[in-house]
JSON list of C-alpha atoms in Angstrom, two decimals:
[
{"chain": "L", "resi": 1395, "resn": "MET", "atom": "CA", "xyz": [2.02, -68.35, 115.45]},
{"chain": "L", "resi": 1396, "resn": "SER", "atom": "CA", "xyz": [2.71, -70.19, 112.24]},
{"chain": "L", "resi": 1397, "resn": "ASN", "atom": "CA", "xyz": [4.86, -68.17, 109.90]},
{"chain": "L", "resi": 1398, "resn": "PRO", "atom": "CA", "xyz": [2.90, -67.26, 106.77]},
{"chain": "L", "resi": 1399, "resn": "ASP", "atom": "CA", "xyz": [4.49, -65.61, 103.77]},
{"chain": "L", "resi": 1400, "resn": "VAL", "atom": "CA", "xyz": [4.29, -61.84, 104.03]},
{"chain": "L", "resi": 1401, "resn": "THR", "atom": "CA", "xyz": [4.74, -59.54, 101.06]},
{"chain": "L", "resi": 1402, "resn": "TYR", "atom": "CA", "xyz": [5.80, -55.94, 101.53]},
{"chain": "L", "resi": 1403, "resn": "LEU", "atom": "CA", "xyz": [4.90, -53.42, 98.83]},
{"chain": "L", "resi": 1404, "resn": "PHE", "atom": "CA", "xyz": [7.06, -50.31, 98.86]},
{"chain": "L", "resi": 1405, "resn": "ASP", "atom": "CA", "xyz": [8.82, -47.53, 97.00]},
{"chain": "L", "resi": 1406, "resn": "PRO", "atom": "CA", "xyz": [12.36, -46.52, 98.08]},
{"chain": "L", "resi": 1407, "resn": "LEU", "atom": "CA", "xyz": [11.42, -42.82, 97.95]},
{"chain": "L", "resi": 1408, "resn": "CYS", "atom": "CA", "xyz": [8.43, -43.28, 100.27]},
{"chain": "L", "resi": 1409, "resn": "GLY", "atom": "CA", "xyz": [9.08, -41.72, 103.68]},
{"chain": "L", "resi": 1410, "resn": "TRP", "atom": "CA", "xyz": [6.44, -43.90, 105.32]},
{"chain": "L", "resi": 1411, "resn": "CYS", "atom": "CA", "xyz": [8.23, -46.98, 103.97]},
{"chain": "L", "resi": 1412, "resn": "TYR", "atom": "CA", "xyz": [11.40, -45.73, 105.66]},
{"chain": "L", "resi": 1413, "resn": "GLY", "atom": "CA", "xyz": [9.40, -45.30, 108.85]},
{"chain": "L", "resi": 1414, "resn": "ALA", "atom": "CA", "xyz": [8.19, -48.90, 108.65]},
{"chain": "L", "resi": 1415, "resn": "THR", "atom": "CA", "xyz": [11.70, -50.39, 108.37]},
{"chain": "L", "resi": 1416, "resn": "PRO", "atom": "CA", "xyz": [12.21, -51.13, 112.10]},
{"chain": "L", "resi": 1417, "resn": "MET", "atom": "CA", "xyz": [8.97, -53.12, 112.13]},
{"chain": "L", "resi": 1418, "resn": "LEU", "atom": "CA", "xyz": [10.15, -55.13, 109.11]},
{"chain": "L", "resi": 1419, "resn": "ASP", "atom": "CA", "xyz": [13.36, -55.91, 110.96]},
{"chain": "L", "resi": 1420, "resn": "ARG", "atom": "CA", "xyz": [11.39, -57.16, 113.96]},
{"chain": "L", "resi": 1421, "resn": "LEU", "atom": "CA", "xyz": [9.15, -59.29, 111.78]},
{"chain": "L", "resi": 1422, "resn": "SER", "atom": "CA", "xyz": [12.14, -60.82, 110.03]},
{"chain": "L", "resi": 1423, "resn": "ALA", "atom": "CA", "xyz": [13.88, -61.49, 113.35]},
{"chain": "L", "resi": 1424, "resn": "SER", "atom": "CA", "xyz": [10.74, -63.25, 114.62]},
{"chain": "L", "resi": 1425, "resn": "GLY", "atom": "CA", "xyz": [10.93, -65.77, 111.80]},
{"chain": "L", "resi": 1426, "resn": "VAL", "atom": "CA", "xyz": [8.45, -64.28, 109.35]},
{"chain": "L", "resi": 1427, "resn": "ARG", "atom": "CA", "xyz": [9.63, -64.58, 105.75]},
{"chain": "L", "resi": 1428, "resn": "ILE", "atom": "CA", "xyz": [9.15, -61.25, 103.99]},
{"chain": "L", "resi": 1429, "resn": "GLU", "atom": "CA", "xyz": [9.23, -60.78, 100.24]},
{"chain": "L", "resi": 1430, "resn": "LEU", "atom": "CA", "xyz": [9.85, -57.23, 99.10]},
{"chain": "L", "resi": 1431, "resn": "LEU", "atom": "CA", "xyz": [8.10, -56.08, 95.93]},
{"chain": "L", "resi": 1432, "resn": "PRO", "atom": "CA", "xyz": [8.59, -52.55, 94.59]},
{"chain": "L", "resi": 1433, "resn": "THR", "atom": "CA", "xyz": [5.56, -50.90, 93.00]},
{"chain": "L", "resi": 1434, "resn": "GLY", "atom": "CA", "xyz": [7.36, -48.24, 90.96]},
{"chain": "L", "resi": 1435, "resn": "LEU", "atom": "CA", "xyz": [5.07, -45.63, 92.53]},
{"chain": "L", "resi": 1436, "resn": "PHE", "atom": "CA", "xyz": [7.50, -42.72, 92.10]},
{"chain": "L", "resi": 1437, "resn": "SER", "atom": "CA", "xyz": [9.08, -43.81, 88.81]},
{"chain": "L", "resi": 1438, "resn": "GLY", "atom": "CA", "xyz": [8.01, -43.38, 85.23]},
{"chain": "L", "resi": 1439, "resn": "ALA", "atom": "CA", "xyz": [4.77, -41.41, 85.13]},
{"chain": "L", "resi": 1440, "resn": "GLY", "atom": "CA", "xyz": [4.93, -41.15, 88.93]},
{"chain": "L", "resi": 1441, "resn": "ALA", "atom": "CA", "xyz": [8.19, -39.15, 88.94]},
{"chain": "L", "resi": 1442, "resn": "ARG", "atom": "CA", "xyz": [7.93, -35.42, 89.60]},
{"chain": "L", "resi": 1443, "resn": "PRO", "atom": "CA", "xyz": [10.14, -32.33, 90.07]},
{"chain": "L", "resi": 1444, "resn": "MET", "atom": "CA", "xyz": [11.32, -31.55, 93.58]},
{"chain": "L", "resi": 1445, "resn": "ASP", "atom": "CA", "xyz": [9.74, -28.11, 93.72]},
{"chain": "L", "resi": 1446, "resn": "GLU", "atom": "CA", "xyz": [9.32, -25.90, 96.77]},
{"chain": "L", "resi": 1447, "resn": "GLY", "atom": "CA", "xyz": [5.71, -26.89, 97.43]},
{"chain": "L", "resi": 1448, "resn": "PHE", "atom": "CA", "xyz": [6.39, -30.60, 97.32]},
{"chain": "L", "resi": 1449, "resn": "ALA", "atom": "CA", "xyz": [9.52, -30.22, 99.45]},
{"chain": "L", "resi": 1450, "resn": "ALA", "atom": "CA", "xyz": [7.54, -28.43, 102.16]},
{"chain": "L", "resi": 1451, "resn": "HIS", "atom": "CA", "xyz": [4.82, -31.09, 102.05]},
{"chain": "L", "resi": 1452, "resn": "ALA", "atom": "CA", "xyz": [7.42, -33.87, 102.24]},
{"chain": "L", "resi": 1453, "resn": "TRP", "atom": "CA", "xyz": [9.24, -32.31, 105.21]},
{"chain": "L", "resi": 1454, "resn": "ALA", "atom": "CA", "xyz": [5.98, -31.89, 107.16]},
{"chain": "L", "resi": 1455, "resn": "ASN", "atom": "CA", "xyz": [5.16, -35.55, 106.54]},
{"chain": "L", "resi": 1456, "resn": "ASP", "atom": "CA", "xyz": [8.69, -36.59, 107.44]},
{"chain": "L", "resi": 1457, "resn": "GLN", "atom": "CA", "xyz": [8.46, -34.86, 110.82]},
{"chain": "L", "resi": 1458, "resn": "ARG", "atom": "CA", "xyz": [5.24, -36.73, 111.54]},
{"chain": "L", "resi": 1459, "resn": "ILE", "atom": "CA", "xyz": [6.87, -40.04, 110.58]},
{"chain": "L", "resi": 1460, "resn": "GLU", "atom": "CA", "xyz": [9.84, -39.31, 112.84]},
{"chain": "L", "resi": 1461, "resn": "ARG", "atom": "CA", "xyz": [7.60, -38.55, 115.81]},
{"chain": "L", "resi": 1462, "resn": "LEU", "atom": "CA", "xyz": [5.64, -41.75, 115.23]},
{"chain": "L", "resi": 1463, "resn": "THR", "atom": "CA", "xyz": [8.48, -44.17, 114.48]},
{"chain": "L", "resi": 1464, "resn": "GLY", "atom": "CA", "xyz": [11.71, -42.66, 115.76]},
{"chain": "L", "resi": 1465, "resn": "GLN", "atom": "CA", "xyz": [13.29, -42.89, 112.31]},
{"chain": "L", "resi": 1466, "resn": "LYS", "atom": "CA", "xyz": [15.55, -39.87, 111.74]},
{"chain": "L", "resi": 1467, "resn": "PHE", "atom": "CA", "xyz": [15.09, -37.33, 108.96]},
{"chain": "L", "resi": 1468, "resn": "THR", "atom": "CA", "xyz": [18.11, -35.06, 109.28]},
{"chain": "L", "resi": 1469, "resn": "GLN", "atom": "CA", "xyz": [18.71, -31.42, 108.45]},
{"chain": "L", "resi": 1470, "resn": "THR", "atom": "CA", "xyz": [21.37, -32.67, 106.03]},
{"chain": "L", "resi": 1471, "resn": "TYR", "atom": "CA", "xyz": [18.63, -34.48, 104.12]},
{"chain": "L", "resi": 1472, "resn": "ARG", "atom": "CA", "xyz": [16.46, -31.39, 104.19]},
{"chain": "L", "resi": 1473, "resn": "ARG", "atom": "CA", "xyz": [19.27, -29.17, 102.88]},
{"chain": "L", "resi": 1474, "resn": "ASP", "atom": "CA", "xyz": [20.91, -31.49, 100.36]},
{"chain": "L", "resi": 1475, "resn": "VAL", "atom": "CA", "xyz": [17.84, -33.29, 99.05]},
{"chain": "L", "resi": 1476, "resn": "LEU", "atom": "CA", "xyz": [14.59, -31.42, 99.63]},
{"chain": "L", "resi": 1477, "resn": "ASP", "atom": "CA", "xyz": [15.96, -27.89, 99.19]},
{"chain": "L", "resi": 1478, "resn": "VAL", "atom": "CA", "xyz": [17.87, -28.62, 95.98]},
{"chain": "L", "resi": 1479, "resn": "ARG", "atom": "CA", "xyz": [15.99, -27.48, 92.90]},
{"chain": "L", "resi": 1480, "resn": "GLY", "atom": "CA", "xyz": [16.34, -28.98, 89.45]},
{"chain": "L", "resi": 1481, "resn": "THR", "atom": "CA", "xyz": [16.22, -32.54, 90.77]},
{"chain": "L", "resi": 1482, "resn": "LEU", "atom": "CA", "xyz": [13.50, -35.15, 90.43]},
{"chain": "L", "resi": 1483, "resn": "LEU", "atom": "CA", "xyz": [11.61, -37.33, 92.84]},
{"chain": "L", "resi": 1484, "resn": "ASP", "atom": "CA", "xyz": [12.24, -40.43, 90.73]},
{"chain": "L", "resi": 1485, "resn": "SER", "atom": "CA", "xyz": [12.70, -43.88, 92.23]},
{"chain": "L", "resi": 1486, "resn": "HIS", "atom": "CA", "xyz": [13.76, -45.69, 89.04]},
{"chain": "L", "resi": 1487, "resn": "ALA", "atom": "CA", "xyz": [17.49, -45.82, 89.85]},
{"chain": "L", "resi": 1488, "resn": "ALA", "atom": "CA", "xyz": [16.93, -46.84, 93.47]},
{"chain": "L", "resi": 1489, "resn": "THR", "atom": "CA", "xyz": [14.43, -49.52, 92.50]},
{"chain": "L", "resi": 1490, "resn": "LEU", "atom": "CA", "xyz": [16.74, -50.89, 89.82]},
{"chain": "L", "resi": 1491, "resn": "GLY", "atom": "CA", "xyz": [19.52, -50.99, 92.42]},
{"chain": "L", "resi": 1492, "resn": "ILE", "atom": "CA", "xyz": [17.30, -53.02, 94.74]},
{"chain": "L", "resi": 1493, "resn": "SER", "atom": "CA", "xyz": [16.52, -55.40, 91.88]},
{"chain": "L", "resi": 1494, "resn": "ALA", "atom": "CA", "xyz": [20.25, -55.78, 91.22]},
{"chain": "L", "resi": 1495, "resn": "ALA", "atom": "CA", "xyz": [20.96, -56.49, 94.90]},
{"chain": "L", "resi": 1496, "resn": "GLY", "atom": "CA", "xyz": [18.29, -59.19, 94.92]},
{"chain": "L", "resi": 1497, "resn": "LEU", "atom": "CA", "xyz": [19.22, -60.83, 91.64]},
{"chain": "L", "resi": 1498, "resn": "GLU", "atom": "CA", "xyz": [21.04, -63.74, 93.28]},
{"chain": "L", "resi": 1499, "resn": "GLY", "atom": "CA", "xyz": [18.61, -64.02, 96.18]},
{"chain": "L", "resi": 1500, "resn": "PRO", "atom": "CA", "xyz": [15.66, -61.94, 97.40]},
{"chain": "L", "resi": 1501, "resn": "GLY", "atom": "CA", "xyz": [17.27, -61.35, 100.80]},
{"chain": "L", "resi": 1502, "resn": "GLY", "atom": "CA", "xyz": [19.49, -58.71, 99.23]},
{"chain": "L", "resi": 1503, "resn": "ARG", "atom": "CA", "xyz": [16.52, -56.44, 98.54]},
{"chain": "L", "resi": 1504, "resn": "LEU", "atom": "CA", "xyz": [15.97, -55.46, 102.17]},
{"chain": "L", "resi": 1505, "resn": "THR", "atom": "CA", "xyz": [19.67, -54.82, 102.74]},
{"chain": "L", "resi": 1506, "resn": "ALA", "atom": "CA", "xyz": [19.79, -52.57, 99.68]},
{"chain": "L", "resi": 1507, "resn": "LEU", "atom": "CA", "xyz": [16.55, -50.79, 100.58]},
{"chain": "L", "resi": 1508, "resn": "LYS", "atom": "CA", "xyz": [17.82, -49.96, 104.07]},
{"chain": "L", "resi": 1509, "resn": "ALA", "atom": "CA", "xyz": [21.15, -48.68, 102.72]},
{"chain": "L", "resi": 1510, "resn": "ILE", "atom": "CA", "xyz": [19.37, -46.50, 100.16]},
{"chain": "L", "resi": 1511, "resn": "GLN", "atom": "CA", "xyz": [16.91, -45.14, 102.72]},
{"chain": "L", "resi": 1512, "resn": "ARG", "atom": "CA", "xyz": [19.67, -44.27, 105.17]},
{"chain": "L", "resi": 1513, "resn": "ALA", "atom": "CA", "xyz": [21.71, -42.63, 102.42]},
{"chain": "L", "resi": 1514, "resn": "ARG", "atom": "CA", "xyz": [18.78, -40.34, 101.57]},
{"chain": "L", "resi": 1515, "resn": "TYR", "atom": "CA", "xyz": [17.07, -39.57, 104.85]},
{"chain": "L", "resi": 1516, "resn": "VAL", "atom": "CA", "xyz": [20.09, -39.51, 107.16]},
{"chain": "L", "resi": 1517, "resn": "ASP", "atom": "CA", "xyz": [23.11, -38.72, 105.00]},
{"chain": "L", "resi": 1518, "resn": "GLY", "atom": "CA", "xyz": [21.36, -36.52, 102.43]},
{"chain": "L", "resi": 1519, "resn": "ARG", "atom": "CA", "xyz": [22.92, -38.39, 99.51]},
{"chain": "L", "resi": 1520, "resn": "ASP", "atom": "CA", "xyz": [21.82, -38.68, 95.90]},
{"chain": "L", "resi": 1521, "resn": "ILE", "atom": "CA", "xyz": [19.74, -41.79, 95.27]},
{"chain": "L", "resi": 1522, "resn": "VAL", "atom": "CA", "xyz": [17.87, -40.61, 92.17]},
{"chain": "L", "resi": 1523, "resn": "THR", "atom": "CA", "xyz": [20.71, -41.25, 89.71]},
{"chain": "L", "resi": 1524, "resn": "ILE", "atom": "CA", "xyz": [22.36, -44.51, 88.70]},
{"chain": "L", "resi": 1525, "resn": "ASP", "atom": "CA", "xyz": [25.80, -43.32, 89.79]},
{"chain": "L", "resi": 1526, "resn": "GLY", "atom": "CA", "xyz": [24.46, -42.10, 93.13]},
{"chain": "L", "resi": 1527, "resn": "VAL", "atom": "CA", "xyz": [22.74, -45.39, 93.92]},
{"chain": "L", "resi": 1528, "resn": "ALA", "atom": "CA", "xyz": [25.77, -47.38, 92.77]},
{"chain": "L", "resi": 1529, "resn": "GLU", "atom": "CA", "xyz": [27.97, -45.44, 95.21]},
{"chain": "L", "resi": 1530, "resn": "VAL", "atom": "CA", "xyz": [25.56, -46.20, 98.04]},
{"chain": "L", "resi": 1531, "resn": "LEU", "atom": "CA", "xyz": [25.45, -49.91, 97.23]},
{"chain": "L", "resi": 1532, "resn": "ALA", "atom": "CA", "xyz": [29.23, -50.16, 96.92]},
{"chain": "L", "resi": 1533, "resn": "ALA", "atom": "CA", "xyz": [29.72, -48.40, 100.26]},
{"chain": "L", "resi": 1534, "resn": "ALA", "atom": "CA", "xyz": [27.27, -50.86, 101.84]},
{"chain": "L", "resi": 1535, "resn": "GLY", "atom": "CA", "xyz": [29.32, -53.84, 100.68]},
{"chain": "L", "resi": 1536, "resn": "MET", "atom": "CA", "xyz": [27.27, -54.65, 97.59]},
{"chain": "L", "resi": 1537, "resn": "ALA", "atom": "CA", "xyz": [29.93, -54.00, 94.95]},
{"chain": "L", "resi": 1538, "resn": "ASP", "atom": "CA", "xyz": [28.56, -56.63, 92.56]},
{"chain": "L", "resi": 1539, "resn": "ALA", "atom": "CA", "xyz": [25.11, -55.03, 92.60]},
{"chain": "L", "resi": 1540, "resn": "ALA", "atom": "CA", "xyz": [26.69, -51.60, 92.12]},
{"chain": "L", "resi": 1541, "resn": "GLY", "atom": "CA", "xyz": [28.62, -52.79, 89.09]},
{"chain": "L", "resi": 1542, "resn": "LEU", "atom": "CA", "xyz": [25.56, -54.46, 87.63]},
{"chain": "L", "resi": 1543, "resn": "LEU", "atom": "CA", "xyz": [23.55, -51.28, 88.12]},
{"chain": "L", "resi": 1544, "resn": "GLN", "atom": "CA", "xyz": [26.08, -49.27, 86.15]},
{"chain": "L", "resi": 1545, "resn": "SER", "atom": "CA", "xyz": [26.34, -51.89, 83.40]},
{"chain": "L", "resi": 1546, "resn": "PRO", "atom": "CA", "xyz": [22.92, -53.57, 83.42]},
{"chain": "L", "resi": 1547, "resn": "THR", "atom": "CA", "xyz": [22.48, -56.89, 81.70]},
{"chain": "L", "resi": 1548, "resn": "GLU", "atom": "CA", "xyz": [19.37, -58.09, 79.95]},
{"chain": "L", "resi": 1549, "resn": "ARG", "atom": "CA", "xyz": [18.94, -60.57, 82.80]},
{"chain": "L", "resi": 1550, "resn": "LEU", "atom": "CA", "xyz": [18.80, -57.72, 85.31]},
{"chain": "L", "resi": 1551, "resn": "MET", "atom": "CA", "xyz": [16.40, -55.63, 83.24]},
{"chain": "L", "resi": 1552, "resn": "LYS", "atom": "CA", "xyz": [14.10, -58.60, 82.68]},
{"chain": "L", "resi": 1553, "resn": "ALA", "atom": "CA", "xyz": [14.12, -59.46, 86.40]},
{"chain": "L", "resi": 1554, "resn": "HIS", "atom": "CA", "xyz": [13.50, -55.81, 87.25]},
{"chain": "L", "resi": 1555, "resn": "ARG", "atom": "CA", "xyz": [10.52, -55.52, 84.93]},
{"chain": "L", "resi": 1556, "resn": "GLU", "atom": "CA", "xyz": [9.07, -58.72, 86.34]},
{"chain": "L", "resi": 1557, "resn": "LEU", "atom": "CA", "xyz": [9.60, -57.62, 89.95]},
{"chain": "L", "resi": 1558, "resn": "VAL", "atom": "CA", "xyz": [7.95, -54.22, 89.50]},
{"chain": "L", "resi": 1559, "resn": "GLY", "atom": "CA", "xyz": [5.20, -55.85, 87.45]},
{"chain": "L", "resi": 1560, "resn": "GLN", "atom": "CA", "xyz": [4.49, -58.30, 90.27]},
{"chain": "L", "resi": 1561, "resn": "GLY", "atom": "CA", "xyz": [4.41, -55.43, 92.74]},
{"chain": "L", "resi": 1562, "resn": "ARG", "atom": "CA", "xyz": [1.99, -53.37, 90.66]},
{"chain": "L", "resi": 1563, "resn": "THR", "atom": "CA", "xyz": [-0.24, -56.36, 89.96]},
{"chain": "L", "resi": 1564, "resn": "LEU", "atom": "CA", "xyz": [-0.49, -57.28, 93.64]},
{"chain": "L", "resi": 1565, "resn": "PHE", "atom": "CA", "xyz": [-1.03, -53.63, 94.60]},
{"chain": "L", "resi": 1566, "resn": "GLU", "atom": "CA", "xyz": [-3.97, -53.40, 92.21]},
{"chain": "L", "resi": 1567, "resn": "ARG", "atom": "CA", "xyz": [-5.34, -56.81, 93.19]},
{"chain": "L", "resi": 1568, "resn": "LEU", "atom": "CA", "xyz": [-5.39, -55.76, 96.86]},
{"chain": "L", "resi": 1569, "resn": "HIS", "atom": "CA", "xyz": [-6.96, -52.37, 96.04]},
{"chain": "L", "resi": 1570, "resn": "ALA", "atom": "CA", "xyz": [-4.25, -50.87, 98.24]},
{"chain": "L", "resi": 1571, "resn": "ASN", "atom": "CA", "xyz": [-4.42, -47.13, 98.88]},
{"chain": "L", "resi": 1572, "resn": "GLY", "atom": "CA", "xyz": [-0.67, -46.56, 98.83]},
{"chain": "L", "resi": 1573, "resn": "VAL", "atom": "CA", "xyz": [2.67, -47.74, 100.15]},
{"chain": "L", "resi": 1574, "resn": "PRO", "atom": "CA", "xyz": [3.80, -49.19, 102.41]},
{"chain": "L", "resi": 1575, "resn": "SER", "atom": "CA", "xyz": [1.33, -52.06, 102.13]},
{"chain": "L", "resi": 1576, "resn": "LEU", "atom": "CA", "xyz": [1.62, -55.49, 103.67]},
{"chain": "L", "resi": 1577, "resn": "ALA", "atom": "CA", "xyz": [-0.10, -58.64, 102.47]},
{"chain": "L", "resi": 1578, "resn": "VAL", "atom": "CA", "xyz": [-0.32, -62.12, 103.92]},
{"chain": "L", "resi": 1579, "resn": "ILE", "atom": "CA", "xyz": [-0.30, -64.87, 101.30]},
{"chain": "L", "resi": 1580, "resn": "ARG", "atom": "CA", "xyz": [-2.14, -68.05, 102.27]},
{"chain": "L", "resi": 1581, "resn": "ASN", "atom": "CA", "xyz": [-2.91, -70.72, 99.67]},
{"chain": "L", "resi": 1582, "resn": "ASP", "atom": "CA", "xyz": [-1.93, -68.23, 96.96]},
{"chain": "L", "resi": 1583, "resn": "VAL", "atom": "CA", "xyz": [-4.61, -65.80, 98.15]},
{"chain": "L", "resi": 1584, "resn": "PRO", "atom": "CA", "xyz": [-3.30, -62.38, 99.30]},
{"chain": "L", "resi": 1585, "resn": "ARG", "atom": "CA", "xyz": [-4.97, -60.57, 102.18]},
{"chain": "L", "resi": 1586, "resn": "LEU", "atom": "CA", "xyz": [-4.20, -56.90, 102.78]},
{"chain": "L", "resi": 1587, "resn": "ILE", "atom": "CA", "xyz": [-3.14, -55.75, 106.22]},
{"chain": "L", "resi": 1588, "resn": "GLY", "atom": "CA", "xyz": [-3.88, -52.11, 106.93]},
{"chain": "L", "resi": 1589, "resn": "SER", "atom": "CA", "xyz": [-0.73, -49.99, 106.81]},
{"chain": "L", "resi": 1590, "resn": "ASN", "atom": "CA", "xyz": [-1.60, -48.54, 110.23]},
{"chain": "L", "resi": 1591, "resn": "ALA", "atom": "CA", "xyz": [-0.56, -51.90, 111.71]},
{"chain": "L", "resi": 1592, "resn": "LEU", "atom": "CA", "xyz": [3.02, -51.13, 110.66]},
{"chain": "L", "resi": 1593, "resn": "PHE", "atom": "CA", "xyz": [3.05, -48.05, 112.89]},
{"chain": "L", "resi": 1594, "resn": "GLY", "atom": "CA", "xyz": [1.53, -49.39, 116.09]},
{"chain": "L", "resi": 1595, "resn": "SER", "atom": "CA", "xyz": [2.76, -52.03, 118.48]},
{"chain": "L", "resi": 1596, "resn": "PHE", "atom": "CA", "xyz": [4.62, -55.08, 117.25]},
{"chain": "L", "resi": 1597, "resn": "ASP", "atom": "CA", "xyz": [2.20, -57.39, 119.07]},
{"chain": "L", "resi": 1598, "resn": "ASN", "atom": "CA", "xyz": [-0.69, -55.74, 117.24]},
{"chain": "L", "resi": 1599, "resn": "LEU", "atom": "CA", "xyz": [1.01, -56.28, 113.89]},
{"chain": "L", "resi": 1600, "resn": "VAL", "atom": "CA", "xyz": [1.66, -59.92, 114.71]},
{"chain": "L", "resi": 1601, "resn": "ALA", "atom": "CA", "xyz": [-2.00, -60.32, 115.66]},
{"chain": "L", "resi": 1602, "resn": "HIS", "atom": "CA", "xyz": [-3.10, -58.82, 112.34]},
{"chain": "L", "resi": 1603, "resn": "ILE", "atom": "CA", "xyz": [-0.83, -61.19, 110.43]},
{"chain": "L", "resi": 1604, "resn": "ALA", "atom": "CA", "xyz": [-2.08, -64.21, 112.38]},
{"chain": "L", "resi": 1605, "resn": "ALA", "atom": "CA", "xyz": [-5.72, -63.24, 111.76]},
{"chain": "L", "resi": 1606, "resn": "ALA", "atom": "CA", "xyz": [-5.33, -62.51, 108.05]}
]
């Protein structure tokens, strides 16, 4: 197939987005250019306390995602993230870290996203604070992004606002139901691909992209 531009709408605290990561890797390896746009779904007004009810709901969803995709959600994550009270489900720091990693080139966004997802869902690490995300980025070889996150410049904050704004605008334009969402851009016109295509066969996803 020809390789259209594909845009991936996500939030770093979305378990389903973590589940879709292997499919993104396969798409990228096949030659499809993917632009990552965060929507800020779980930041700002979308942030919420990690209370017992939400933690139970999240863990049940996570087990379903693991069965469907093979992506691991460990007991360490359950103990050190979901079962810790007094914390927030707030993706601001993680999203800002992804913006910092992509400041010199958008390819850094996927690398940062994968490092942040693994830190949370496998290693049970803190990715809801600036210092926590900076540690993850530094450990993943992105020391410049980590430093920028801890001492943000106006350039970073402007780029971050624009990136999240683009994500929210496209999300609303597509009338997407949630994240992850995938869109094919042809002649500046975005076409939404159902998120279910990210969790089936790779050939089926490729067919959806080609037909969009």
